PDB file of C-alpha atoms and ligand atoms in Angstrom:
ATOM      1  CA  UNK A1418     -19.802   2.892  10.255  1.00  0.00           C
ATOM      2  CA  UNK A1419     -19.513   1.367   6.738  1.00  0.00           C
ATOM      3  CA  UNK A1420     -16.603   1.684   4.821  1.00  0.00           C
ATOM      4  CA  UNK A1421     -18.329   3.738   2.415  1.00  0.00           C
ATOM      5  CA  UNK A1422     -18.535   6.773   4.940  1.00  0.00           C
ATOM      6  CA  UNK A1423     -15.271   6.335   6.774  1.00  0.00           C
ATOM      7  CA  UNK A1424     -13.232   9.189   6.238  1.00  0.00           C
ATOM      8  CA  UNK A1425      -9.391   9.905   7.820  1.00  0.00           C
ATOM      9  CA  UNK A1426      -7.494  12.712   8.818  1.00  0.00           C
ATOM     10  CA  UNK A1427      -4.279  13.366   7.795  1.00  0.00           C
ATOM     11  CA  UNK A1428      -2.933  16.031  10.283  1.00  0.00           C
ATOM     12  CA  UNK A1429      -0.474  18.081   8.697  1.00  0.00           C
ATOM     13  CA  UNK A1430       2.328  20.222  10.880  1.00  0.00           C
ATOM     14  CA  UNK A1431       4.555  22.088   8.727  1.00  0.00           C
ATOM     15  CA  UNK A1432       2.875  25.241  10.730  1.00  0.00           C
ATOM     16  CA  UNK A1433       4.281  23.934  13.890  1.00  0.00           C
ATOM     17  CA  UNK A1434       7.746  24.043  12.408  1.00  0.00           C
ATOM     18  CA  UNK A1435       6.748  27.576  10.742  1.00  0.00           C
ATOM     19  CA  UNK A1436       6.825  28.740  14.287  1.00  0.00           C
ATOM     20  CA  UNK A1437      10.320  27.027  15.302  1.00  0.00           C
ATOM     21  CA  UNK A1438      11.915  28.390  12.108  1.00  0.00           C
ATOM     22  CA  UNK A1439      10.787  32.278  12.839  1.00  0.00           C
ATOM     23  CA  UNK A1440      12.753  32.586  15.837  1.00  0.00           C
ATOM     24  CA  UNK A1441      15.647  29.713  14.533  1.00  0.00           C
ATOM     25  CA  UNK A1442      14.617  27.570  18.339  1.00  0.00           C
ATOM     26  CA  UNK A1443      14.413  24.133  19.064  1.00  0.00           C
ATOM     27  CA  UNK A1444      10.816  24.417  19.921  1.00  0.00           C
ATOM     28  CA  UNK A1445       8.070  23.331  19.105  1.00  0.00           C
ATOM     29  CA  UNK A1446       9.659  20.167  17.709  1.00  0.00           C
ATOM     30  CA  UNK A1447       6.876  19.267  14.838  1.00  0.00           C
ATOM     31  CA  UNK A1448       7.913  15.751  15.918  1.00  0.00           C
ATOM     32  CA  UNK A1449       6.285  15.747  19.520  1.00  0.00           C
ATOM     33  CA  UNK A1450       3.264  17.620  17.460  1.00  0.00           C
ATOM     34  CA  UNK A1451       3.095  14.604  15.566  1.00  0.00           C
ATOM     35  CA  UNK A1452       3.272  12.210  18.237  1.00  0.00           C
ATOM     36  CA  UNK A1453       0.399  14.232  20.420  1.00  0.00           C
ATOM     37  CA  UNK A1454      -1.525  14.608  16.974  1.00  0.00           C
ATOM     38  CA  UNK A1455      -1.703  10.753  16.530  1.00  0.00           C
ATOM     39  CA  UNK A1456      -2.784  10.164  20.819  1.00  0.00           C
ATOM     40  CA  UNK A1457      -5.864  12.248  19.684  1.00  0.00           C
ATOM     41  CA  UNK A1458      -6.714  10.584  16.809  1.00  0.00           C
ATOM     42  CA  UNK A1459      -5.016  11.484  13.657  1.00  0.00           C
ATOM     43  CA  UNK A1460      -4.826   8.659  11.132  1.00  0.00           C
ATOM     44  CA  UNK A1461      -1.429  10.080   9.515  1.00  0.00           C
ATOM     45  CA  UNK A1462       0.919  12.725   9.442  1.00  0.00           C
ATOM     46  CA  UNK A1463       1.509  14.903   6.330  1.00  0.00           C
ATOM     47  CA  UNK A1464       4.624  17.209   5.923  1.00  0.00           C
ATOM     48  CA  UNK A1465       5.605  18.900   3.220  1.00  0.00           C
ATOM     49  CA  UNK A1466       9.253  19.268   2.899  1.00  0.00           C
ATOM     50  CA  UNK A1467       9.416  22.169   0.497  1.00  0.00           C
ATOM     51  CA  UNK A1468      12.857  23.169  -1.621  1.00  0.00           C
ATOM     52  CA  UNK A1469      13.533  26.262   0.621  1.00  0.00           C
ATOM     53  CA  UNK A1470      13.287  24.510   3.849  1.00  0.00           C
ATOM     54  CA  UNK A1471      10.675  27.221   4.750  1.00  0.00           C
ATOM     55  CA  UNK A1472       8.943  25.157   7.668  1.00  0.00           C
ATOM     56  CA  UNK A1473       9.913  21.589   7.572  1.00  0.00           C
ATOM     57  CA  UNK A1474      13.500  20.517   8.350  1.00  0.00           C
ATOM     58  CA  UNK A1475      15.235  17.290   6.395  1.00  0.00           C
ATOM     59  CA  UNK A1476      16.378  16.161  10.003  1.00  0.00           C
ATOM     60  CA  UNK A1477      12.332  16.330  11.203  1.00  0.00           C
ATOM     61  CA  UNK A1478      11.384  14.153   8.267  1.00  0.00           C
ATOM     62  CA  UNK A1479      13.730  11.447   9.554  1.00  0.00           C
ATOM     63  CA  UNK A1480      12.933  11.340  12.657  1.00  0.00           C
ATOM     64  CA  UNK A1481       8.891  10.996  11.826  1.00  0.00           C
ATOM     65  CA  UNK A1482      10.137   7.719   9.462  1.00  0.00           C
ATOM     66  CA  UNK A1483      11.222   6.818  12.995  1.00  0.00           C
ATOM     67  CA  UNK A1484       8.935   7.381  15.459  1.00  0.00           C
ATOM     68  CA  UNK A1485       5.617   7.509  13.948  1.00  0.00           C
ATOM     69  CA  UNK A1486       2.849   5.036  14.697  1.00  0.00           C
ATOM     70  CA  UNK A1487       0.824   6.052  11.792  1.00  0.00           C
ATOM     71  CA  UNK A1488       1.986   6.880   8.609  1.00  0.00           C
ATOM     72  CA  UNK A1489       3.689   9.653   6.984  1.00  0.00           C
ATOM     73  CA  UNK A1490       1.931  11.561   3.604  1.00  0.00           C
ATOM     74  CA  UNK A1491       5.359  13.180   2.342  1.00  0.00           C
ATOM     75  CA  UNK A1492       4.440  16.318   0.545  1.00  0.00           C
ATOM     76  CA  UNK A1493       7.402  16.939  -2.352  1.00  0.00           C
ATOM     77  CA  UNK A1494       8.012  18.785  -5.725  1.00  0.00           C
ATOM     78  CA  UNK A1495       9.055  16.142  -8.778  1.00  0.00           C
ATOM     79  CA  UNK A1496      12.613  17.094  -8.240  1.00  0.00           C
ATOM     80  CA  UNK A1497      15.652  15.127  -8.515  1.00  0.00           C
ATOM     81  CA  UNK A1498      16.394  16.250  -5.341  1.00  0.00           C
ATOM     82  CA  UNK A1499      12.844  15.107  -3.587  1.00  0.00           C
ATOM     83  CA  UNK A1500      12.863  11.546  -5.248  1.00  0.00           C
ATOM     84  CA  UNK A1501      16.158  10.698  -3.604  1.00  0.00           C
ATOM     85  CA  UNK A1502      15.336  11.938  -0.398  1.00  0.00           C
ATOM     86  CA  UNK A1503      11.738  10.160  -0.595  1.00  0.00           C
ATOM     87  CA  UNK A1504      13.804   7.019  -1.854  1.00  0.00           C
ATOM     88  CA  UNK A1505      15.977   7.072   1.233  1.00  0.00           C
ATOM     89  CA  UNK A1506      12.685   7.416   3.564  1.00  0.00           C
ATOM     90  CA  UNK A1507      10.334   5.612   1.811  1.00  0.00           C
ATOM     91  CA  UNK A1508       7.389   6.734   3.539  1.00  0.00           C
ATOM     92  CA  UNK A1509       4.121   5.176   3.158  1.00  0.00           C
ATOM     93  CA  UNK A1510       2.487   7.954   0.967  1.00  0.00           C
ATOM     94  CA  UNK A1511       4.306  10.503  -0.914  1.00  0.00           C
ATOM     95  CA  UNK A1512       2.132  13.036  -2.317  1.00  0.00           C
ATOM     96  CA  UNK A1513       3.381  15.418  -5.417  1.00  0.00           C
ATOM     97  CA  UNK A1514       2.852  19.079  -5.545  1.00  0.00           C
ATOM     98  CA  UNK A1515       3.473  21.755  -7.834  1.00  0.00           C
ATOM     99  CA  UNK A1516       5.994  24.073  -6.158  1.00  0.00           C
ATOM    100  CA  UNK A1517       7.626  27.681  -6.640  1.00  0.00           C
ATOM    101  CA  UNK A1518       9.230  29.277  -3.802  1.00  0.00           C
ATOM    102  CA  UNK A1519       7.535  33.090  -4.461  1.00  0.00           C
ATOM    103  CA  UNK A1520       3.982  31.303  -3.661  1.00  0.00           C
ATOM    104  CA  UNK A1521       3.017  31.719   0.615  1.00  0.00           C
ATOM    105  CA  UNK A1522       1.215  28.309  -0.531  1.00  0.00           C
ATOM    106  CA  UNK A1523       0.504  25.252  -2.663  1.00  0.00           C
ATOM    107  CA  UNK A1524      -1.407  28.017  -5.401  1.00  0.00           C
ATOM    108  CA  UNK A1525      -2.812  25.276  -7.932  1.00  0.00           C
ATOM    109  CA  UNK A1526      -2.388  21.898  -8.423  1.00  0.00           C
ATOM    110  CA  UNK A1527       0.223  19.704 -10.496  1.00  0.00           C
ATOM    111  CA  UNK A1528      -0.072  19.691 -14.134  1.00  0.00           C
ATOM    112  CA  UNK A1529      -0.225  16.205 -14.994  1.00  0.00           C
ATOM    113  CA  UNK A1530      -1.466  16.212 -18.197  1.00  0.00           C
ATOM    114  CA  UNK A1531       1.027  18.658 -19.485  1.00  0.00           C
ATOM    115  CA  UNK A1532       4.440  15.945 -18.014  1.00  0.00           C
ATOM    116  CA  UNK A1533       2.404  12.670 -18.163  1.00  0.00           C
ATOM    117  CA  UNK A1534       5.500  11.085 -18.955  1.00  0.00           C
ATOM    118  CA  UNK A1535       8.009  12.666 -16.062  1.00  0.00           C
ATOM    119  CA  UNK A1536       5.543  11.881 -13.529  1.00  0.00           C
ATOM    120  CA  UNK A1537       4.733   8.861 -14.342  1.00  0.00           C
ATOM    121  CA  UNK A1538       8.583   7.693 -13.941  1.00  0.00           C
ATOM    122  CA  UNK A1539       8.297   9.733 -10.514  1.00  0.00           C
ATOM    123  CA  UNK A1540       5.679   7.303  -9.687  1.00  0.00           C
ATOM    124  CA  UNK A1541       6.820   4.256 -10.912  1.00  0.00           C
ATOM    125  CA  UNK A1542      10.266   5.119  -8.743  1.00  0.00           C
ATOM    126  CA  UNK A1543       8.771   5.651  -5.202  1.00  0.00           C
ATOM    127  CA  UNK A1544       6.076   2.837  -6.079  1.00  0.00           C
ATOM    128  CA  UNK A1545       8.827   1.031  -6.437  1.00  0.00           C
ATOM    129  CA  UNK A1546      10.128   1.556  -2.562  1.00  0.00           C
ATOM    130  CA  UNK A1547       6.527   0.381  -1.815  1.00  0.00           C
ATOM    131  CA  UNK A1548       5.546   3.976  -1.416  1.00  0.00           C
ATOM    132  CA  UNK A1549       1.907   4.743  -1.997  1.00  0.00           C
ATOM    133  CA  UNK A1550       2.176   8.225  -4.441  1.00  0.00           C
ATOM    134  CA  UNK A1551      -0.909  10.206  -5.034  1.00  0.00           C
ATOM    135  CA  UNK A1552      -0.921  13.335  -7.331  1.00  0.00           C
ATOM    136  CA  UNK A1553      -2.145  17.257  -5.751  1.00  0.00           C
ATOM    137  CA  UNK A1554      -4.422  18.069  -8.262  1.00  0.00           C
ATOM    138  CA  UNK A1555      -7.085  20.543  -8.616  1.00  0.00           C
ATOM    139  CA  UNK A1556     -10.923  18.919  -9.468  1.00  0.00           C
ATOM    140  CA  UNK A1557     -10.265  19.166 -13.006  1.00  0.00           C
ATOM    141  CA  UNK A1558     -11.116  16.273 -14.885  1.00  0.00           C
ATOM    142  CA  UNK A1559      -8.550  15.810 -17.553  1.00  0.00           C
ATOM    143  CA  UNK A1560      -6.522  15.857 -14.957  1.00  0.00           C
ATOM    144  CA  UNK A1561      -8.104  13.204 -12.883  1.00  0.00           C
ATOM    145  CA  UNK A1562      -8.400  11.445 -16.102  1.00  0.00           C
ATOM    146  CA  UNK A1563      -4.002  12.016 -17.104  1.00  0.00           C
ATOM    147  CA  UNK A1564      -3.578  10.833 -12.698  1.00  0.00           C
ATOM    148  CA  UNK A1565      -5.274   7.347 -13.665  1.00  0.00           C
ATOM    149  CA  UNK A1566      -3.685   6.641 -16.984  1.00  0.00           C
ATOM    150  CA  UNK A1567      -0.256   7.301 -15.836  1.00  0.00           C
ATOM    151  CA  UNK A1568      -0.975   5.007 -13.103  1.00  0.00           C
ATOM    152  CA  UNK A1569      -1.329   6.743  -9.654  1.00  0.00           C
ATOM    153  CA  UNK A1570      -3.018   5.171  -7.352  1.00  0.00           C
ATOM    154  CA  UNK A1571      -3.979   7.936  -5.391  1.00  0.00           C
ATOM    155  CA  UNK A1572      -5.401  11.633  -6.063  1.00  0.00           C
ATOM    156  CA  UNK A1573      -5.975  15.056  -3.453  1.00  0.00           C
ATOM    157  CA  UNK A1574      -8.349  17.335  -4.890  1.00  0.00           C
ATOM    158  CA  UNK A1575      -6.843  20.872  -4.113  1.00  0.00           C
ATOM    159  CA  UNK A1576      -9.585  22.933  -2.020  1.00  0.00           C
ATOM    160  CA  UNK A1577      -7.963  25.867  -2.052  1.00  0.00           C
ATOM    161  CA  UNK A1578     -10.489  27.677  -4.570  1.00  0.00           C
ATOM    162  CA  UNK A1579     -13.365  26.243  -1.956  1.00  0.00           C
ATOM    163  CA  UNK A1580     -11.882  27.674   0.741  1.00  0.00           C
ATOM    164  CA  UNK A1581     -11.103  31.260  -0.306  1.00  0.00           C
ATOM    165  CA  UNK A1582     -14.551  31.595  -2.218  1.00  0.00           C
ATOM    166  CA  UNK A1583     -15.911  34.816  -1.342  1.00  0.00           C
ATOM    167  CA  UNK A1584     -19.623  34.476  -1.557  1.00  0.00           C
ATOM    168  CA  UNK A1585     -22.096  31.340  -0.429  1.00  0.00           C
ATOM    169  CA  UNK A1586     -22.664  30.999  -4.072  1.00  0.00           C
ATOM    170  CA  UNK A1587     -19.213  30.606  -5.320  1.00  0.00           C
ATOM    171  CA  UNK A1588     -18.332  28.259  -2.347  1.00  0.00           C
ATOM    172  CA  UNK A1589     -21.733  26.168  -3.563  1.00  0.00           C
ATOM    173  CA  UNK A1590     -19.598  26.529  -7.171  1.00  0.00           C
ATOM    174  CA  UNK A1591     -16.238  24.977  -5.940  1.00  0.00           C
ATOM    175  CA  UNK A1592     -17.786  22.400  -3.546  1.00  0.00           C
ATOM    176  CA  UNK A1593     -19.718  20.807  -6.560  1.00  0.00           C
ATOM    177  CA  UNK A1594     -16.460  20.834  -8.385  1.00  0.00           C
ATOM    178  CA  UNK A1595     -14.890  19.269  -5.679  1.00  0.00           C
ATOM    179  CA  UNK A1596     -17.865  16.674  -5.443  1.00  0.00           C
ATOM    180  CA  UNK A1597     -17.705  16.167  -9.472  1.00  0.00           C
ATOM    181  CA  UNK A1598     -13.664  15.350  -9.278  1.00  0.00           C
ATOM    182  CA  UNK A1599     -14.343  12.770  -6.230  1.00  0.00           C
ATOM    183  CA  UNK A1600     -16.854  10.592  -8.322  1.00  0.00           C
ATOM    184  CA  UNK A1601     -14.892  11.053 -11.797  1.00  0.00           C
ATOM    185  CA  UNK A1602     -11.726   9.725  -9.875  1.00  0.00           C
ATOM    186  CA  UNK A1603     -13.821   6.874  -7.948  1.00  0.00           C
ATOM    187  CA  UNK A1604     -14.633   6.066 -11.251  1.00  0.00           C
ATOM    188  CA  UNK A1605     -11.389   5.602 -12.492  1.00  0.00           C
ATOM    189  CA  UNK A1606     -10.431   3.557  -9.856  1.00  0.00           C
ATOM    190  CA  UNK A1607      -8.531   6.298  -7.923  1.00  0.00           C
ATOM    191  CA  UNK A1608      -8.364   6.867  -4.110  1.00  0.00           C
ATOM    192  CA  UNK A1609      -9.588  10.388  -3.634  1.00  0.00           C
ATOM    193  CA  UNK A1610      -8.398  12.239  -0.952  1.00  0.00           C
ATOM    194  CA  UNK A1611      -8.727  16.515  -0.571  1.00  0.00           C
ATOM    195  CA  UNK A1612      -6.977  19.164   1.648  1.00  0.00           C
ATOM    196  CA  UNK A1613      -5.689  22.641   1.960  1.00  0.00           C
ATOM    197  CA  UNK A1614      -7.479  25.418   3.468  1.00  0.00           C
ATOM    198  CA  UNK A1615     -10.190  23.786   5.392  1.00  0.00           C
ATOM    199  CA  UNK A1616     -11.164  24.715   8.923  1.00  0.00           C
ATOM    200  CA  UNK A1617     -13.094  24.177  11.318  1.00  0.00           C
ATOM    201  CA  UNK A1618     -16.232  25.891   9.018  1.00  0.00           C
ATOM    202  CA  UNK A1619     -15.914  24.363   5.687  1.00  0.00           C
ATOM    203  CA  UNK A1620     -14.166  21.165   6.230  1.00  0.00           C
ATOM    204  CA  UNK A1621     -17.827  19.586   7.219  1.00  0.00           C
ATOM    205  CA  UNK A1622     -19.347  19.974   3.434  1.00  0.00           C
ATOM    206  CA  UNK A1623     -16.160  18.188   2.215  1.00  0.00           C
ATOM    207  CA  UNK A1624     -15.766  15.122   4.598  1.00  0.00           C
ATOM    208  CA  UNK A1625     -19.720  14.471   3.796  1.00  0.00           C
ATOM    209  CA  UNK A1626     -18.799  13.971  -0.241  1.00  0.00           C
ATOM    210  CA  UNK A1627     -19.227  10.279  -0.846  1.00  0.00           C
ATOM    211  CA  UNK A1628     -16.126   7.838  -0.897  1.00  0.00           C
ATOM    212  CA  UNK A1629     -13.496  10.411  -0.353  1.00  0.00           C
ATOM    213  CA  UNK A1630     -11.115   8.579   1.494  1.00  0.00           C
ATOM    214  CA  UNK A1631      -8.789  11.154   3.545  1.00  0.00           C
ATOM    215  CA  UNK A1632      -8.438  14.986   4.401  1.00  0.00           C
ATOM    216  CA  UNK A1633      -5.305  16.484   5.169  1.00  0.00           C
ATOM    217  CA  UNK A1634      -5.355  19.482   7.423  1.00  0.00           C
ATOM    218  CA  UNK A1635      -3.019  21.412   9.085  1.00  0.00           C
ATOM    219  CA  UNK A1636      -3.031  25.284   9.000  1.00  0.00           C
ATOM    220  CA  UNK A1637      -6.131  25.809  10.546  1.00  0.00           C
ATOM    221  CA  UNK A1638      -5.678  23.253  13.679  1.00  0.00           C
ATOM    222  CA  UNK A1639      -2.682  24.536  14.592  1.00  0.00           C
ATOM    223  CA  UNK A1640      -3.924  28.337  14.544  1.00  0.00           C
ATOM    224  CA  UNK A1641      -6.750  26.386  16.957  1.00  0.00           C
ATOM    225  CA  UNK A1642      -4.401  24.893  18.847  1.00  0.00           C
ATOM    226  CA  UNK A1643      -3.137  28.419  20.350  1.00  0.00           C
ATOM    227  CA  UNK A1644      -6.329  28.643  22.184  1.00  0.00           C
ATOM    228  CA  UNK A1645      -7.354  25.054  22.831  1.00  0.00           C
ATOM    229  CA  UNK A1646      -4.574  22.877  22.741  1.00  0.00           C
ATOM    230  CA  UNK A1647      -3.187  20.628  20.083  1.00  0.00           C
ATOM    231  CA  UNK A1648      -4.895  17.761  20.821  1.00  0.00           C
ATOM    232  CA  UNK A1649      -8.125  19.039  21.301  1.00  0.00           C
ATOM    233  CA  UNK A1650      -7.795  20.961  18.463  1.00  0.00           C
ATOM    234  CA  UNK A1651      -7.106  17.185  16.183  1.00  0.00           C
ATOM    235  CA  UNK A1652      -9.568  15.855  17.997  1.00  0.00           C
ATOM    236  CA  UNK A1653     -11.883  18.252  17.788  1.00  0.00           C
ATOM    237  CA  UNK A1654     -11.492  18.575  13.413  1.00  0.00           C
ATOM    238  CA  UNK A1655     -11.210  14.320  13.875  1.00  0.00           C
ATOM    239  CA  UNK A1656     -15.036  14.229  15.292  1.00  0.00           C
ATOM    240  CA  UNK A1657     -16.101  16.970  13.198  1.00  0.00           C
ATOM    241  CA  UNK A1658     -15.298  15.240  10.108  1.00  0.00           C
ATOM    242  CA  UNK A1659     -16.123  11.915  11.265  1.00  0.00           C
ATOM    243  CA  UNK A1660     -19.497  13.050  12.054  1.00  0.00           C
ATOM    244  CA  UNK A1661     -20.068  14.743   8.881  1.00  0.00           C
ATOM    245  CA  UNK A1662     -18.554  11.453   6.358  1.00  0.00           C
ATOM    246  CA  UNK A1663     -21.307   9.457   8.943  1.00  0.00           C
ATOM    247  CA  UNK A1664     -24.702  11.793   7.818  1.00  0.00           C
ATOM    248  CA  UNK A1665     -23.270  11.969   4.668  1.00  0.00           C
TER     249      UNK A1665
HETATM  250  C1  DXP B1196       0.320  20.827  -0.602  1.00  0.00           C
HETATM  251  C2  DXP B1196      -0.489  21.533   0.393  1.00  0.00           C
HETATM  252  O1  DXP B1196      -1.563  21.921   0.128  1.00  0.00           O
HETATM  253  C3  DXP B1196       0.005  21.781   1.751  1.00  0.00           C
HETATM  254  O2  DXP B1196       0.881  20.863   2.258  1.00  0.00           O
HETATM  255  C4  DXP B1196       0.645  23.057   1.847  1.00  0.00           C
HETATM  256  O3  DXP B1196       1.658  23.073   0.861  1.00  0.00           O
HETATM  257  C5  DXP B1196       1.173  23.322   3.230  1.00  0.00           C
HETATM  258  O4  DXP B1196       2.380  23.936   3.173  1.00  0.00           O
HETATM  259  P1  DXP B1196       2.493  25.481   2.797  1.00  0.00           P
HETATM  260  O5  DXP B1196       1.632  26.241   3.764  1.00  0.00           O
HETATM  261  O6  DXP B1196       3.944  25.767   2.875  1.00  0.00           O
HETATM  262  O7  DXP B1196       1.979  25.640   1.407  1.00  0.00           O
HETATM  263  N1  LIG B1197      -2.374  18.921   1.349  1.00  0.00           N
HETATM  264  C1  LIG B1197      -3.051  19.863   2.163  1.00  0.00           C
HETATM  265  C2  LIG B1197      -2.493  19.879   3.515  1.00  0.00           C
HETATM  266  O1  LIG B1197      -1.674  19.053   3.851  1.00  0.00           O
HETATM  267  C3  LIG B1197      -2.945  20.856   4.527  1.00  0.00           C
HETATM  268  O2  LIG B1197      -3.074  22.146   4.014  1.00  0.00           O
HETATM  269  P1  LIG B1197      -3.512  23.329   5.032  1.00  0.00           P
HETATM  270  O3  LIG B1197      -4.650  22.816   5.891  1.00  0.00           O
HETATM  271  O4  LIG B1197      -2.309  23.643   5.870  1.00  0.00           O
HETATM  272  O5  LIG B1197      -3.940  24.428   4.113  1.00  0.00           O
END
């Protein structure tokens, strides 16, 4: 395999610790789900530690800075709050999304062009710690373009609009965007990664888009999980994609 059609997968577990915080338990401990997650092949582990403490719990981010043999992709909002946290962590990749607490999910992706300047600080202050930061944004060009002059290193295209598309047509719409914002941010010198809402059907046409680096995934291998296991299930999404990046 070449480097140009290596891709990684981040495995993302916030839905584990959805199901701990229904019923207020100790179990399942997102922490073992990373550990089994990275035995079957995940290249990094991506939580998103969101203001209301809906899923992921400050004490399980901690512990991952600990115990992980991979990396951690910290999902935040550009808070006050976040930065300090992320500062006291200082995990390998930080990734910032936009955030409200009404949304069931990451809805778009972060304005960047509209706060070049507060971002950019954001950046410069977890860069600082050695922390890797790369901006959620949606495959919107002036956006890629704002990510890159402010000095990220790092982009994920939001797939959200790929992955609710209703028809074949308006998926064939959203993956082109999607392939347009990889090349403009190759281009521009960015890493491109790309997540949210991919499964075990869609997440093929993605991982085959030239030079995209990384997909982060959670929601759907953990609902696969129930029936298959957890790490079959990240091994299972880990050779689909792999296989894909590899035809191309
Ligand atoms: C930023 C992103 O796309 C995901 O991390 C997503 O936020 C998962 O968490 P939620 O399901 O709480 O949105
Ligand atoms: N950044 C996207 C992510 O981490 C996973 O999103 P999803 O697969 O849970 O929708």
């Amino acid at each position: 395999m070449t480097e140009a059609n290596r891709i990684l997968l981040g495995v993302n577990i916030d839905h584990i610790a959805t199901l701990r915080q229904a019923r207020g338990t100790r179990y399942p401990d997102p922490v073992k789900a990373a550990l089994d997650a990275e035995e079957a092949g995940a290249d990094g582990i991506t939580v998103h530690l969101r203001e209301d403490r809906r899923h992921i719990q400050d004490r399980d981010v901690r512990l991952l800075a600990e115990v992980l043999q991979t990396r951690m992709n910290f999902e935040m909002g550009v808070t006050e709050e976040m930065l300090a946290f992320a500062e006291r962590i200082r995990p390998a990749h930080a990734c910032f999304v936009p955030e409200t607490r009404q949304e069931l999910t990451t809805e778009g992706g972060l304005d960047v062009l509209g706060q070049e300047a507060r971002i950019q600080a954001a950046v410069g202050r977890l860069a600082a710690q050695g922390c890797e930061v790369s901006l959620f944004i949606d495959a919107d060009p002036r956006q890629i373009e704002a990510a890159a002059r402010i000095g990220a290193p790092a982009i994920e295209l939001h797939t959200g609009r790929y992955a609710d598309a209703q028809t074949p047509a308006q998926m064939a719409v959203e993956l082109a965007r999607i392939r347009d914002g990889v090349a403009c941010g190759l281009a521009h010198g960015l890493i491109v990664n790309a997540g949210h809402g991919l499964h075990y059907h869609n997440a093929e046409a993605v991982a085959a888009i030239p030079g995209i680096n990384e997909l982060n995934i959670g929601h759907a291998i953990v609902a696969h999980a129930l029936f298959v296991g957890f790490k079959a299930a990240v091994a299972e999404m880990k050779q689909l994609i792999v296989a894909a990046a590899a035809r191309g």
